[in-house]
Every structure is written in C-alpha cells, then in structure tokens.
C-alpha positions in Angstrom: -6.2 -10.5 -35.5 -5.5 -8.5 -31.3 -2.2 -7.9 -31.3 -1.4 -9.6 -27.4 -0.1 -6.7 -25.1 2.5 -6.2 -23.4 2.9 -7.7 -19.6 3.9 -4.0 -18.0 1.1 -2.4 -19.7 -1.6 -5.0 -18.8 0.1 -4.1 -15.0 0.1 -0.2 -15.1 -4.0 -1.0 -17.2 -4.9 -3.5 -14.1 -3.4 -0.8 -11.3 -5.0 1.9 -12.2 -8.6 0.8 -12.2 -8.0 -0.8 -9.2 -6.6 2.5 -7.7 -9.7 4.3 -9.4 -12.0 2.2 -7.7 -10.7 1.9 -4.6 -9.9 5.8 -4.2 -13.5 6.6 -5.4 -14.2 3.9 -2.4 -12.5 5.5 0.5 -13.4 9.2 -0.7 -15.4 9.8 2.4 -12.5 9.4 4.4 -9.9 11.5 2.2 -7.2 8.7 1.8 -6.0 8.1 -1.1 -4.8 4.4 -2.0 -1.3 4.6 -1.5 -1.9 6.7 1.8 -4.1 3.5 3.2 -1.3 1.2 1.8 0.8 2.6 4.3 -1.5 2.4 7.1 -2.1 -0.8 6.6 1.7 -1.3 6.7 2.0 0.7 10.4 -1.4 -1.0 11.7 0.3 -4.8 10.6 3.6 -3.4 12.8 1.6 -2.1 15.5 3.8 -2.5 19.2 6.7 -1.9 16.7 8.7 0.9 15.8 8.0 1.6 11.7 10.5 4.9 10.1 10.7 6.2 7.2 13.4 4.1 5.6 10.7 0.8 6.9 8.6 2.0 4.6 11.0 2.5 1.4 12.1 -1.1 2.0 8.6 -2.1 2.0 6.9 -0.9 -1.3 10.1 -0.2 -2.3 9.2 3.3 -2.9 12.3 6.3 -3.0 12.6 8.9 0.0 10.9 12.1 -1.2 7.7 9.8 -2.1 7.0 8.7 1.8 8.2 11.8 2.7 5.2 13.5 1.1 2.8 10.1 1.7 3.9 11.0 5.4 3.6 14.9 5.1 -0.1 14.3 4.0 -1.0 11.6 6.7 0.0 14.1 9.1 -1.8 16.7 8.4 -4.6 14.8 7.8 -4.2 13.6 10.9 -4.2 10.0 10.9 -0.4 9.6 12.1 2.4 11.5 14.3 5.9 11.4 13.6 8.2 11.5 16.5 11.7 10.8 17.0 13.1 7.5 17.7 13.4 5.8 20.9 16.4 3.8 19.9 18.2 6.8 18.2 17.3 10.3 17.9 19.1 10.5 14.3 16.0 8.3 12.9 11.9 9.1 13.1 9.3 6.6 14.1 5.6 6.9 12.5 3.0 6.0 15.2 -0.6 5.8 14.0 -3.4 8.1 15.7 -6.5 7.5 16.9 -8.2 8.4 13.6 -6.0 6.2 12.2 -7.2 3.5 14.0 -10.8 4.3 13.9 -11.1 4.4 9.8 -9.3 0.4 10.0 -12.2 -1.8 9.7 -13.3 0.5 6.6 -10.2 0.3 5.2 -9.8 -3.8 5.8 -13.8 -3.6 3.8 -13.2 -1.6 1.1 -9.5 -3.8 0.2 -11.6 -6.8 0.5 -14.3 -6.0 -2.0 -11.6 -4.8 -4.2 -9.9 -8.3 -4.1 -13.0 -10.2 -4.4 -13.5 -8.3 -7.5 -10.3 -8.8 -9.0 -10.9 -12.7 -8.4 -14.0 -13.6 -10.3 -13.6 -16.0 -11.8 -10.1 -17.2 -10.8 -9.7 -20.1 -8.6 -7.5 -20.8 -5.4 -5.2 -21.9 -6.8 -4.9 -19.6 -10.1 -5.0 -17.3 -7.3 -1.9 -18.8 -5.7 0.0 -19.3 -9.1 -0.8 -15.3 -10.1 0.9 -14.5 -6.4 3.8 -16.5 -7.0 4.2 -15.8 -10.4 3.9 -12.1 -9.5 6.2 -12.4 -6.6 8.9 -13.9 -9.4 8.3 -11.0 -11.1 8.9 -8.4 -8.6 12.5 -9.7 -7.7 13.4 -10.2 -11.2 13.1 -6.7 -11.1 14.3 -5.8 -7.9 17.7 -7.1 -8.6 
C-alpha cells in the first residue's frame, strides 16, 4: 500500500517541477521564475511607486533575497532602482523598456504553465483549491 505523502512534500514537488519547466520555457530571455514573478508584480503596479519593502510583503521574502533579485534584474537591464519621489530614504523600482518588451512572452509562458497545471481540474475544483491554499497560507503566516 502506497503511503500518503505529507502536504508540504507534495507542494514542494509541484513547485520544483513548475519552476524547472517554466525556467526552461523562459531560458532564452535569461530569467528565472522568481524574477518573472517579481517583474509581473511590477507590471501589475505600473504607475505606482513600488519599493523593496512592498516586494518583501507581497512575496513573503526576506530583505537579502529581495536585494539579490533586484540586483540581478538590474544587472540584466530589466529594472532600474532610483530614489523614491516620496521619501529619499527609500528606493523605487522602475521597469525598463527591456522588461516591457518581454512582458507578453512571460505572460504567455505563465498561461501555458497554468493550463498544464490545471489540466483535468474543473473550474469549481480550481476555485476550491485556490481557497484552500489561501487559507493554508494565512494559517502559516500567523
């Protein structure tokens, strides 16, 4: 009899496969899944001032991780970091034209991945799963 896997292991396995597959899809633009997620967040908030603290909160990341992601994205020419217009003690993250140029390609890759992930799952099951995962995230964030 096959032993049931712990939820943490299942989530980790799904995430590992998802990231590996997505990284392969976007390898030609020299980005990782985490970098694409961050760029997507910046696109969603275009026109608003976004600083590293906003990114830490949105993705539940520690400051050194965010600093590393931003540094690599800046080195690759996808973002630039400038002093905040509101408060010089903070930095704002600004998308470059290079990031704008790859936005549709990243979205297409993400849509393809989501379609694969939800294959054979009804819309009702998808919504239920999203609700459960959001509650689990909230439980772990307490």
